[in-house]
Amino acid sequence: MNKVLPVVENCASCPIRHRAVCARCDDDELEQLNQIKFYKTYAAGQTIAMRGDALDVVASVVAGTATLERAIEDGRTQLVGLLLPSDFIGRPGRDTLQYDVTAVTDVTLCCFQRKPFEALLTRIPHVQERLLEMALDELDAARDWMLLLGRKTAREKIASFLMLIAKRTVHPDGQVLGDTSRIELPISREAMANFLGLTIETVSRQFTGLRKDGVIALDGNRNVRIPDLETLLLESGDDSDGGPLI
Amino acid sequence: MNKVLPVVENCASCPIRHRAVCARCDDDELEQLNQIKFYKTYAAGQTIAMRGDALDVVASVVAGTATLERAIEDGRTQLVGLLLPSDFIGRPGRDTLQYDVTAVTDVTLCCFQRKPFEALLTRIPHVQERLLEMALDELDAARDWMLLLGRKTAREKIASFLMLIAKRTVHPDGQVLGDTSRIELPISREAMANFLGLTIETVSRQFTGLRKDGVIALDGNRNVRIPDLETLLLESGDDSDGGPLI
DNA sequence: ACCCTCCGTTGATCTGTGTCAATGCGCAGC
DNA sequence: GCTGCGCATTGACACAGATCAACGGAGGGT
């Protein structure tokens, strides 16, 4: 518990700068951002924030994986966001959080106090613009996700999830790769079930099914090899023309 | 077909101005918006735009109901957005549309050519801010919707939908009402099925079930009376603390 | 080595919702 | 009035995925 986690020095060195909030800032603007930011780390399993919490910071994920969850009292839980490096948490202009945020691996956040950040937005308009762009990207992702939840079969859901992770895999050098022949699942079977609107048993059975049919190969629980990406794409029921590989 | 639809003169007279993109504009700024805008009407059933279309306008819904749909080739369709008066269509910064947009009733749109609108955004920062706010509201709505699609039963889905429509009902004078004792469904059973990730048969059966249990009363196909709102809320499986009634 | 816990897998069975098919109802056109 | 069409309802049945239960394997603590 509470291991010492690596600390990142500043946004300019963020491996994910090209997608993060400061993507288009010049050195001067980065300096302004640097003055109001700080890093925070959470160990795997820790709760970062809970639904209803007053939210006085906004943040970017620098490293690790976190989840956004919505739950019903009786325990049913739906993942409503998967936060990977470069994703943004929190919303300028609203001060309570609507969801539970949990670190599923060790997570490093680049945080900004909300008030000074909002003030900064008015001075650096293209950060505002970037936020809008990110929000709309997330909205698109949420809508694809809705198609998955409402209309896809269990097998298609799993295949779609694998494609999603493959596409979003970010390598240590910051490049978003199309390397989809081997992926590492960032979350447990349970989290996947909550992501896809399934039970863990069904998730497990579908993995077995895909393995038996030669669509994927499992190497431990978290490593998936994909011999033929085309086949997996077919299984996913996706007819998207690719779209941005973000 | 193609009846004469009423024309709205300018944003300032929009009945829904308080929630639309120009919510916080002063007269001078409204004038700037007026110069690049125009109105367009669509008859019920018309396609407003299709997935993949080049999108050179953005728009606000002034009157009527439209849907945003995502479909798989085999015909399975999921509604990913329900556009009611004051909702915004299109995204500054991206030039193709990801979804099919259809008018389900006669619809009046307040349109802006995208390029001049984007130029205007840089001059009127609080419109940009307003767009971000609306995008984030939509994201919140999408996430609640994901919980519904992934984890709720058919009955809960119907009850949630009724609550949603009740909350969003806008009266002609522009006031968002809490009048939830009688609502008019803006969409057909089929569209509801696509909204909720169900089949029309299941939607129908759930309506019948709720009626037989005295939770709702039906007056024709599109009119629902809700004797006791608390009961319906209970059925919806929602434990949200209300949140903004938007 | 042992136990224990956590996580994932597999099996047997149940059930909510989908599927297929028939029927009902309102409304427009003639 | 009748007919035809679109939409909604109802019924019988099938099946995908949930539920309940047992088991397996990896890793950590002692």
Coordinates of C-alpha atoms (C1' of nucleotides) in Angstrom, one line a residue:
Chain A
M1 CA 0.0 0.0 0.0
N2 CA 1.0 3.5 -0.6
K3 CA 4.1 2.8 -2.5
V4 CA 6.2 5.7 -3.6
L5 CA 5.0 6.7 -7.0
P6 CA 7.0 8.5 -9.7
V7 CA 6.5 12.2 -9.9
V8 CA 6.2 14.1 -13.2
E9 CA 7.8 17.5 -13.2
N10 CA 5.7 19.6 -15.4
C11 CA 3.2 19.5 -18.2
A12 CA 5.8 20.1 -20.9
S13 CA 7.3 16.7 -20.0
C14 CA 4.0 14.9 -19.9
P15 CA 4.3 12.0 -22.3
I16 CA 0.7 12.7 -23.3
R17 CA 1.0 16.4 -23.9
H18 CA -0.3 16.1 -27.5
R19 CA -3.8 15.1 -26.3
A20 CA -4.0 16.8 -22.9
V21 CA -5.5 20.2 -22.1
C22 CA -2.3 22.1 -22.7
A23 CA -1.8 20.6 -26.2
R24 CA -1.5 23.8 -28.0
C25 CA 0.0 26.1 -25.4
D26 CA 3.2 28.0 -26.0
D27 CA 5.9 28.3 -23.3
D28 CA 4.5 31.4 -21.7
E29 CA 1.1 29.9 -21.4
L30 CA 2.5 26.6 -20.0
E31 CA 4.3 28.7 -17.4
Q32 CA 0.9 30.2 -16.3
L33 CA -0.5 26.7 -16.1
N34 CA 2.5 25.5 -14.2
Q35 CA 1.9 28.1 -11.5
I36 CA -1.5 26.7 -10.5
K37 CA -0.9 23.0 -10.9
F38 CA 0.3 20.2 -8.7
Y39 CA 0.6 16.5 -8.9
K40 CA -1.2 13.9 -6.9
T41 CA -0.9 10.2 -6.9
Y42 CA -3.3 7.5 -5.8
A43 CA -2.6 3.8 -5.2
A44 CA -4.5 1.1 -7.1
G45 CA -7.9 0.6 -5.5
Q46 CA -8.1 4.0 -3.9
T47 CA -11.2 6.2 -4.3
I48 CA -10.2 9.5 -5.9
A49 CA -13.6 11.2 -5.4
M50 CA -17.2 10.2 -4.6
R51 CA -20.5 11.2 -6.1
G52 CA -21.7 14.4 -4.4
D53 CA -18.2 15.5 -3.3
A54 CA -17.5 19.1 -3.6
L55 CA -15.0 19.4 -6.4
D56 CA -12.5 22.2 -6.1
V57 CA -10.0 20.8 -8.5
V58 CA -9.9 19.7 -12.1
A59 CA -7.3 17.3 -13.3
S60 CA -5.6 15.4 -16.2
V61 CA -4.6 11.8 -16.0
V62 CA -0.8 11.6 -16.4
A63 CA -0.3 7.9 -15.8
G64 CA -2.5 4.9 -14.8
T65 CA -6.1 4.0 -15.2
A66 CA -9.1 5.3 -13.3
T67 CA -12.9 4.7 -13.7
L68 CA -16.0 6.8 -13.5
E69 CA -18.9 4.9 -12.1
R70 CA -22.6 5.4 -11.5
A71 CA -24.3 3.0 -9.1
I72 CA -27.8 2.2 -8.0
E73 CA -28.4 1.6 -4.3
D74 CA -29.0 -2.1 -4.7
G75 CA -25.4 -2.5 -5.9
R76 CA -25.9 -2.5 -9.7
T77 CA -23.0 -0.5 -11.1
Q78 CA -22.3 0.9 -14.5
L79 CA -19.0 2.3 -15.6
V80 CA -19.6 5.6 -17.4
G81 CA -16.1 6.6 -18.1
L82 CA -12.7 5.0 -18.5
L83 CA -9.9 7.5 -17.7
L84 CA -6.7 6.8 -19.4
P85 CA -3.6 9.0 -19.7
S86 CA -4.5 12.4 -21.2
D87 CA -8.1 12.2 -20.1
F88 CA -9.6 15.1 -18.2
I89 CA -11.6 14.9 -14.9
G90 CA -14.0 17.5 -13.5
R91 CA -15.9 20.3 -15.1
P92 CA -15.3 23.9 -14.9
G93 CA -18.5 25.6 -13.9
R94 CA -20.0 22.9 -11.8
D95 CA -18.9 22.2 -8.3
T96 CA -20.1 18.8 -7.4
L97 CA -19.2 15.5 -9.0
Q98 CA -21.8 13.3 -10.4
Y99 CA -19.9 10.0 -10.3
D100 CA -17.5 8.0 -8.3
V101 CA -13.9 8.1 -9.5
T102 CA -11.7 5.2 -8.6
A103 CA -8.0 4.4 -9.3
V104 CA -7.8 0.9 -10.7
T105 CA -4.0 1.0 -11.2
D106 CA -1.6 3.5 -9.5
V107 CA -2.7 6.8 -10.9
T108 CA -0.9 10.1 -11.3
L109 CA -3.0 13.2 -11.7
C110 CA -2.0 16.7 -12.8
C111 CA -4.4 18.8 -10.8
F112 CA -5.5 22.5 -11.0
Q113 CA -7.4 24.4 -8.4
R114 CA -10.7 25.0 -10.1
K115 CA -11.1 28.7 -9.4
P116 CA -7.7 29.8 -10.7
F117 CA -8.1 27.4 -13.6
E118 CA -11.4 28.9 -14.6
A119 CA -9.9 32.4 -14.4
L120 CA -7.1 31.2 -16.6
L121 CA -9.6 29.9 -19.2
T122 CA -10.8 33.4 -19.8
R123 CA -7.2 34.6 -20.5
I124 CA -6.2 31.7 -22.7
P125 CA -9.1 31.0 -25.0
H126 CA -7.6 28.1 -26.9
V127 CA -7.5 26.1 -23.6
Q128 CA -11.2 26.7 -23.4
E129 CA -11.5 25.6 -27.0
R130 CA -9.5 22.5 -26.3
L131 CA -11.8 21.7 -23.3
L132 CA -14.8 21.9 -25.6
E133 CA -13.1 19.7 -28.1
M134 CA -12.3 17.1 -25.5
A135 CA -15.8 17.2 -24.1
L136 CA -17.3 16.7 -27.6
D137 CA -14.9 13.8 -28.2
E138 CA -16.0 12.2 -24.9
L139 CA -19.6 12.8 -26.0
D140 CA -19.0 10.9 -29.2
A141 CA -17.4 8.1 -27.3
A142 CA -20.3 8.0 -24.9
R143 CA -22.7 7.7 -27.8
D144 CA -20.8 4.9 -29.4
W145 CA -20.8 3.3 -26.0
M146 CA -24.6 3.7 -25.8
L147 CA -25.0 1.8 -29.0
L148 CA -22.9 -1.0 -27.5
L149 CA -24.9 -1.1 -24.3
G150 CA -28.3 -1.0 -26.0
R151 CA -27.9 -3.1 -29.0
K152 CA -24.8 -5.3 -29.1
T153 CA -24.6 -8.9 -28.0
A154 CA -22.2 -10.1 -25.3
R155 CA -19.7 -11.3 -27.8
E156 CA -19.8 -8.0 -29.8
K157 CA -19.5 -6.1 -26.6
I158 CA -16.3 -7.9 -25.6
A159 CA -14.8 -7.6 -29.1
S160 CA -15.7 -3.9 -29.2
F161 CA -14.0 -3.4 -25.9
L162 CA -10.9 -5.1 -27.0
M163 CA -10.8 -2.9 -30.2
L164 CA -11.3 0.2 -28.0
I165 CA -8.4 -0.6 -25.7
A166 CA -6.2 -1.6 -28.6
K167 CA -6.9 1.8 -30.3
R168 CA -6.3 3.8 -27.1
T169 CA -3.1 2.0 -26.0
V170 CA -0.5 4.6 -25.5
H171 CA 3.1 3.6 -25.5
P172 CA 5.6 4.9 -23.0
D173 CA 7.0 7.3 -25.6
G174 CA 3.7 9.0 -25.9
Q175 CA 2.8 7.7 -29.3
V176 CA -0.7 6.4 -29.8
L177 CA -0.1 3.2 -31.6
G178 CA -2.1 1.2 -34.0
D179 CA -0.2 -1.8 -32.6
T180 CA -3.1 -4.0 -31.9
S181 CA -1.6 -7.4 -32.1
R182 CA -1.0 -7.5 -28.3
I183 CA -2.9 -5.6 -25.7
E184 CA -2.9 -5.4 -22.0
L185 CA -6.3 -5.1 -20.3
P186 CA -6.3 -2.1 -17.9
I187 CA -9.1 -3.4 -15.8
S188 CA -10.4 -6.5 -14.1
R189 CA -13.2 -8.8 -15.3
E190 CA -15.5 -7.2 -12.9
A191 CA -14.8 -3.7 -14.2
M192 CA -15.2 -5.0 -17.7
A193 CA -18.6 -6.4 -16.8
N194 CA -19.6 -3.0 -15.4
F195 CA -18.2 -1.3 -18.5
L196 CA -20.2 -3.5 -20.8
G197 CA -23.4 -4.0 -18.9
L198 CA -22.8 -7.7 -18.3
T199 CA -22.0 -10.0 -15.4
I200 CA -18.4 -11.3 -14.8
E201 CA -19.5 -14.8 -15.7
T202 CA -20.7 -13.8 -19.1
V203 CA -17.5 -11.8 -19.7
S204 CA -15.5 -14.8 -18.8
R205 CA -17.5 -17.1 -21.0
Q206 CA -17.2 -14.8 -23.9
F207 CA -13.4 -14.6 -23.5
T208 CA -13.4 -18.4 -23.5
G209 CA -15.6 -18.5 -26.6
L210 CA -13.4 -16.0 -28.5
R211 CA -10.3 -18.0 -27.5
K212 CA -11.8 -21.3 -28.6
D213 CA -12.7 -19.8 -31.9
G214 CA -9.1 -18.6 -32.4
V215 CA -10.1 -14.9 -32.5
I216 CA -7.9 -14.1 -29.5
A217 CA -5.2 -15.8 -27.5
L218 CA -4.9 -15.3 -23.7
D219 CA -1.6 -15.0 -22.0
G220 CA -2.5 -14.8 -18.3
N221 CA -5.6 -12.8 -17.4
R222 CA -4.6 -9.4 -18.6
N223 CA -2.7 -10.1 -21.8
V224 CA -4.5 -10.6 -25.0
R225 CA -3.0 -11.5 -28.4
I226 CA -5.0 -10.7 -31.5
P227 CA -3.9 -12.9 -34.4
D228 CA -6.2 -11.2 -36.8
L229 CA -7.5 -7.8 -36.2
E230 CA -9.9 -7.9 -39.1
T231 CA -11.7 -10.9 -37.6
L232 CA -12.0 -9.1 -34.2
L233 CA -13.4 -6.0 -36.0
L234 CA -15.9 -8.2 -37.7
E235 CA -17.0 -9.6 -34.3
S236 CA -17.4 -6.2 -32.8
G237 CA -20.3 -5.4 -35.1
D238 CA -18.7 -2.0 -35.8
D239 CA -19.2 -0.5 -39.1
S240 CA -17.5 2.7 -38.2
D241 CA -15.2 4.0 -40.9
G242 CA -12.4 4.1 -38.5
G243 CA -12.9 7.7 -37.3
P244 CA -10.1 9.3 -35.4
L245 CA -7.9 6.7 -33.8
I246 CA -8.2 8.5 -30.4
Chain B
M1 CA -46.2 17.0 -46.6
N2 CA -44.3 20.3 -46.4
K3 CA -46.9 22.3 -44.6
V4 CA -46.1 25.9 -44.0
L5 CA -44.3 26.1 -40.7
P6 CA -44.1 29.2 -38.5
V7 CA -40.9 31.2 -38.8
V8 CA -39.2 32.7 -35.8
E9 CA -37.7 36.1 -36.3
N10 CA -34.6 36.2 -34.2
C11 CA -32.8 34.7 -31.2
A12 CA -34.1 37.3 -28.8
S13 CA -37.6 36.1 -29.5
C14 CA -36.8 32.4 -29.1
P15 CA -39.0 31.0 -26.5
I16 CA -36.1 29.0 -25.2
R17 CA -33.5 31.7 -25.1
H18 CA -32.8 31.1 -21.5
R19 CA -31.2 27.7 -22.2
A20 CA -29.9 28.2 -25.8
V21 CA -26.5 29.1 -27.0
C22 CA -27.2 32.8 -26.7
A23 CA -28.4 32.6 -23.2
R24 CA -26.1 35.3 -21.8
C25 CA -25.6 37.5 -24.8
D26 CA -26.3 41.2 -24.6
D27 CA -28.1 43.0 -27.4
D28 CA -24.9 43.9 -29.3
E29 CA -23.7 40.3 -29.3
L30 CA -27.2 39.0 -30.3
E31 CA -27.0 41.3 -33.2
Q32 CA -23.7 39.7 -34.3
L33 CA -25.3 36.3 -34.0
N34 CA -28.3 37.5 -35.9
Q35 CA -26.2 38.4 -38.9
I36 CA -25.0 34.9 -39.5
K37 CA -28.0 32.9 -38.7
F38 CA -31.1 31.7 -40.6
Y39 CA -34.1 29.5 -39.8
K40 CA -34.9 26.2 -41.4
T41 CA -37.9 23.9 -41.0
Y42 CA -38.3 20.2 -41.5
A43 CA -41.5 18.2 -41.6
A44 CA -42.1 15.3 -39.3
G45 CA -40.2 12.3 -40.6
Q46 CA -37.7 14.2 -42.7
T47 CA -34.0 13.4 -42.4
I48 CA -32.1 16.5 -41.3
A49 CA -28.7 15.0 -41.8
M50 CA -27.0 11.6 -42.2
R51 CA -24.0 10.1 -40.7
G52 CA -20.9 11.1 -42.7
D53 CA -22.5 14.2 -44.2
A54 CA -20.2 17.2 -44.4
L55 CA -21.5 19.5 -41.8
D56 CA -21.2 23.2 -42.6
V57 CA -23.8 24.4 -40.1
V58 CA -24.5 24.2 -36.5
A59 CA -27.9 24.8 -35.1
S60 CA -30.2 25.1 -32.1
V61 CA -33.6 23.5 -32.0
V62 CA -36.3 26.1 -31.6
A63 CA -39.4 24.0 -31.9
G64 CA -40.2 20.3 -32.3
T65 CA -38.4 17.1 -31.6
A66 CA -35.5 15.5 -33.4
T67 CA -33.5 12.3 -32.8
L68 CA -29.8 11.4 -33.0
E69 CA -29.4 7.8 -34.1
R70 CA -26.5 5.4 -34.5
A71 CA -27.2 2.2 -36.5
I72 CA -25.5 -1.1 -37.3
E73 CA -25.8 -2.3 -40.8
D74 CA -28.2 -5.2 -39.9
G75 CA -30.8 -2.7 -38.8
R76 CA -30.2 -2.5 -35.1
T77 CA -30.6 1.1 -34.1
Q78 CA -29.8 3.0 -31.0
L79 CA -31.0 6.5 -30.2
V80 CA -28.1 8.4 -28.9
G81 CA -29.7 11.8 -28.5
L82 CA -33.1 13.3 -28.1
L83 CA -33.2 16.9 -29.3
L84 CA -35.8 19.0 -27.7
P85 CA -36.2 22.8 -28.0
S86 CA -32.9 24.6 -26.9
D87 CA -30.7 21.6 -27.7
F88 CA -27.7 22.2 -29.9
I89 CA -26.7 20.2 -33.0
G90 CA -23.3 20.0 -34.5
R91 CA -19.8 20.6 -33.3
P92 CA -17.6 23.4 -33.9
G93 CA -14.2 22.0 -35.0
R94 CA -15.3 18.9 -36.7
D95 CA -16.7 18.8 -40.1
T96 CA -18.6 15.5 -40.5
L97 CA -21.5 14.3 -38.5
Q98 CA -21.3 11.0 -36.6
Y99 CA -25.0 10.3 -36.4
D100 CA -28.2 10.4 -38.3
V101 CA -30.5 13.3 -37.4
T102 CA -34.2 12.9 -38.0
A103 CA -37.2 15.2 -37.4
V104 CA -39.8 13.2 -35.5
T105 CA -42.2 16.1 -35.4
D106 CA -42.2 19.3 -37.4
V107 CA -38.9 20.9 -36.4
T108 CA -37.6 24.5 -36.6
L109 CA -33.9 25.0 -36.4
C110 CA -31.9 28.1 -35.8
C111 CA -28.8 27.6 -38.0
F112 CA -25.4 29.2 -38.2
Q113 CA -22.9 28.7 -40.9
R114 CA -20.1 26.9 -39.1
K115 CA -17.1 28.9 -40.2
P116 CA -18.5 32.4 -39.3
F117 CA -19.9 30.9 -36.1
E118 CA -16.5 29.5 -35.2
A119 CA -14.9 32.9 -35.9
L120 CA -17.6 34.5 -33.7
L121 CA -16.7 32.2 -30.9
T122 CA -13.2 33.7 -30.6
R123 CA -14.8 37.1 -30.3
I124 CA -17.5 36.3 -27.8
P125 CA -15.8 34.0 -25.3
H126 CA -18.9 33.4 -23.1
V127 CA -20.7 31.8 -26.0
Q128 CA -17.8 29.3 -26.1
E129 CA -18.2 28.9 -22.4
R130 CA -21.9 28.3 -22.9
L131 CA -21.1 25.6 -25.5
L132 CA -18.8 23.9 -23.1
E133 CA -21.4 24.0 -20.4
M134 CA -24.0 22.5 -22.8
A135 CA -21.6 19.8 -24.0
L136 CA -20.8 18.8 -20.4
D137 CA -24.5 18.7 -19.5
E138 CA -25.1 16.5 -22.5
L139 CA -22.2 14.3 -21.3
D140 CA -23.8 14.0 -17.9
A141 CA -27.1 13.1 -19.5
A142 CA -25.4 10.5 -21.7
R143 CA -23.8 8.9 -18.7
D144 CA -27.1 8.6 -16.8
W145 CA -28.5 7.1 -20.0
M146 CA -25.6 4.6 -20.0
L147 CA -26.6 3.4 -16.5
L148 CA -30.1 3.0 -17.8
L149 CA -29.0 1.0 -20.9
G150 CA -26.5 -1.2 -19.1
R151 CA -28.2 -1.9 -15.7
K152 CA -31.9 -1.1 -15.6
T153 CA -34.8 -3.5 -16.2
A154 CA -37.4 -2.9 -18.9
R155 CA -39.8 -1.5 -16.4
E156 CA -37.2 0.8 -14.8
K157 CA -36.3 2.0 -18.3
I158 CA -39.8 3.0 -19.2
A159 CA -40.3 4.7 -15.8
S160 CA -37.0 6.5 -16.2
F161 CA -38.0 7.7 -19.6
L162 CA -41.3 9.0 -18.4
M163 CA -39.5 10.9 -15.6
L164 CA -37.0 12.3 -18.1
I165 CA -39.7 13.6 -20.5
A166 CA -41.7 15.0 -17.6
K167 CA -38.7 16.9 -16.4
R168 CA -37.8 18.3 -19.8
T169 CA -41.3 19.3 -20.8
V170 CA -41.1 22.9 -21.9
H171 CA -44.3 24.9 -22.0
P172 CA -45.1 27.3 -24.7
D173 CA -44.2 30.3 -22.6
G174 CA -40.7 28.9 -22.3
Q175 CA -40.9 27.9 -18.7
V176 CA -39.5 24.5 -17.8
L177 CA -42.2 23.1 -15.7
G178 CA -42.3 20.6 -12.9
D179 CA -45.8 19.8 -14.0
T180 CA -45.4 16.1 -14.2
S181 CA -49.0 15.0 -13.7
R182 CA -49.7 14.8 -17.4
I183 CA -47.1 14.4 -20.1
E184 CA -47.2 14.0 -23.9
L185 CA -44.7 11.5 -25.3
P186 CA -42.7 13.2 -28.1
I187 CA -41.8 10.0 -29.9
S188 CA -43.4 6.7 -31.1
R189 CA -43.1 3.3 -29.4
E190 CA -40.5 2.4 -31.9
A191 CA -38.3 5.4 -31.1
M192 CA -38.8 4.7 -27.4
A193 CA -37.6 1.2 -28.0
N194 CA -34.5 2.5 -29.7
F195 CA -34.0 5.0 -27.0
L196 CA -34.1 2.4 -24.3
G197 CA -32.4 -0.6 -25.9
L198 CA -35.7 -2.6 -26.0
T199 CA -38.1 -3.9 -28.7
I200 CA -41.4 -2.2 -29.3
E201 CA -43.2 -5.3 -28.0
T202 CA -41.4 -5.0 -24.6
V203 CA -42.1 -1.3 -24.5
S204 CA -45.8 -2.0 -25.1
R205 CA -46.0 -4.7 -22.5
Q206 CA -44.3 -2.5 -19.9
F207 CA -46.8 0.3 -20.6
T208 CA -49.6 -2.2 -20.1
G209 CA -48.0 -3.4 -16.9
L210 CA -47.6 0.0 -15.4
R211 CA -51.1 0.9 -16.4
K212 CA -52.5 -2.3 -14.8
D213 CA -50.6 -1.5 -11.6
G214 CA -52.1 2.0 -11.5
V215 CA -48.7 3.7 -11.8
I216 CA -49.7 5.5 -15.0
A217 CA -52.9 6.1 -17.0
L218 CA -53.0 6.1 -20.7
D219 CA -55.1 8.5 -22.7
G220 CA -54.5 7.6 -26.3
N221 CA -51.0 6.4 -27.3
R222 CA -49.2 9.6 -26.6
N223 CA -50.8 11.0 -23.5
V224 CA -49.7 9.7 -20.1
R225 CA -51.2 10.7 -16.7
I226 CA -49.1 10.1 -13.7
P227 CA -51.3 9.9 -10.6
D228 CA -48.4 9.6 -8.2
L229 CA -45.0 10.9 -9.2
E230 CA -43.3 9.3 -6.2
T231 CA -44.4 5.9 -7.2
L232 CA -43.0 6.4 -10.7
L233 CA -39.7 7.7 -9.3
L234 CA -39.5 4.6 -7.2
E235 CA -40.1 2.4 -10.3
S236 CA -37.4 4.2 -12.2
G237 CA -34.7 2.9 -9.9
D238 CA -33.2 6.4 -9.7
D239 CA -31.6 7.5 -6.6
S240 CA -30.4 10.8 -8.0
D241 CA -30.8 13.6 -5.6
G242 CA -32.8 15.5 -8.3
G243 CA -29.9 17.3 -9.7
P244 CA -30.6 20.3 -12.0
L245 CA -34.1 19.9 -13.4
I246 CA -33.0 20.5 -16.9
Chain C
dA1 C1' 5.0 -25.8 3.5
dC2 C1' 0.5 -24.4 4.6
dC3 C1' -3.5 -21.5 4.6
dC4 C1' -6.2 -17.8 3.0
dT5 C1' -8.0 -14.5 -0.1
dC6 C1' -8.8 -12.7 -4.5
dC7 C1' -9.9 -13.3 -9.0
dG8 C1' -11.3 -15.9 -12.8
dT9 C1' -13.5 -20.1 -14.9
dT10 C1' -17.0 -23.5 -15.6
dG11 C1' -21.4 -25.9 -15.0
dA12 C1' -26.5 -26.2 -14.2
dT13 C1' -30.6 -23.9 -14.2
dC14 C1' -33.7 -20.0 -14.4
dT15 C1' -35.9 -15.9 -16.3
dG16 C1' -36.5 -11.5 -18.7
dT17 C1' -36.6 -10.0 -23.0
dG18 C1' -36.4 -11.1 -27.9
dT19 C1' -38.8 -13.2 -31.8
dC20 C1' -42.5 -14.6 -34.6
dA21 C1' -47.2 -14.2 -35.5
dA22 C1' -51.9 -12.7 -35.0
dT23 C1' -55.2 -9.1 -33.8
dG24 C1' -56.9 -4.5 -32.7
dC25 C1' -57.5 0.4 -33.5
dG26 C1' -57.5 5.0 -35.6
dC27 C1' -57.2 7.5 -39.6
dA28 C1' -56.9 8.9 -44.6
dG29 C1' -58.6 8.1 -49.1
dC30 C1' -62.3 6.7 -52.0
Chain D
dG1 C1' -69.9 3.0 -45.5
dC2 C1' -65.5 0.1 -46.8
dT3 C1' -60.5 -0.7 -47.5
dG4 C1' -55.9 -0.2 -46.7
dC5 C1' -52.1 1.3 -44.0
dG6 C1' -49.4 2.4 -40.0
dC7 C1' -48.9 1.9 -35.3
dA8 C1' -49.8 -0.4 -31.0
dT9 C1' -51.1 -4.5 -28.3
dT10 C1' -51.2 -9.3 -27.0
dG11 C1' -49.9 -14.2 -27.1
dA12 C1' -46.9 -18.3 -27.5
dC13 C1' -42.4 -19.7 -27.5
dA14 C1' -37.2 -19.4 -27.8
dC15 C1' -33.0 -18.1 -26.2
dA16 C1' -29.1 -15.0 -24.5
dG17 C1' -27.5 -13.8 -20.5
dA18 C1' -28.4 -13.8 -15.4
dT19 C1' -28.2 -16.4 -11.2
dC20 C1' -26.5 -19.7 -8.0
dA21 C1' -23.0 -22.7 -6.9
dA22 C1' -18.6 -25.2 -7.2
dC23 C1' -13.9 -25.2 -8.4
dG24 C1' -9.1 -23.6 -9.8
dG25 C1' -4.9 -21.0 -9.7
dA26 C1' -1.8 -17.2 -8.4
dG27 C1' 0.1 -14.7 -4.9
dG28 C1' 1.0 -13.1 -0.1
dG29 C1' 1.5 -13.8 4.8
dT30 C1' 3.2 -16.7 8.5

